[in-house]
Amino acid sequence: MNDVRPPVYAGHDSVIVRMPIGRRLVRAIITREALETRFAAGHSQQDWVEAYHAHAQAIEAVVQDKLAKACPEPILISKYDF
């Protein structure tokens, strides 16, 4: 079985993902604070990645909304976006 999820990278204080939106790949940065506060992620980078995967649909919806409002890339997702 092939995993079709986009690659996810854990940075120092965020998760970075390039997700397919329409015909393009959009880079999104989800802050550690958003993952820990909104999705109850733990404090490790692996916890942030797991929280992203568990809530990817909700996060992608926020990215799509920001793109519709013409936000520049990369799309920054903070705890205030939910």
Coordinates of C-alpha atoms in Angstrom, one line a residue, residues 26-29 71-77:
V26 CA 1.5 24.8 -1.2
R27 CA 4.0 25.1 1.7
A28 CA 2.4 25.4 5.1
I29 CA 4.0 26.0 8.4
C71 CA -2.5 35.0 1.9
P72 CA 1.1 34.8 0.7
E73 CA 3.1 31.5 0.9
P74 CA 4.3 29.9 3.0
I75 CA 0.9 29.7 4.8
L76 CA 1.5 30.2 8.5
I77 CA -1.0 28.4 10.8

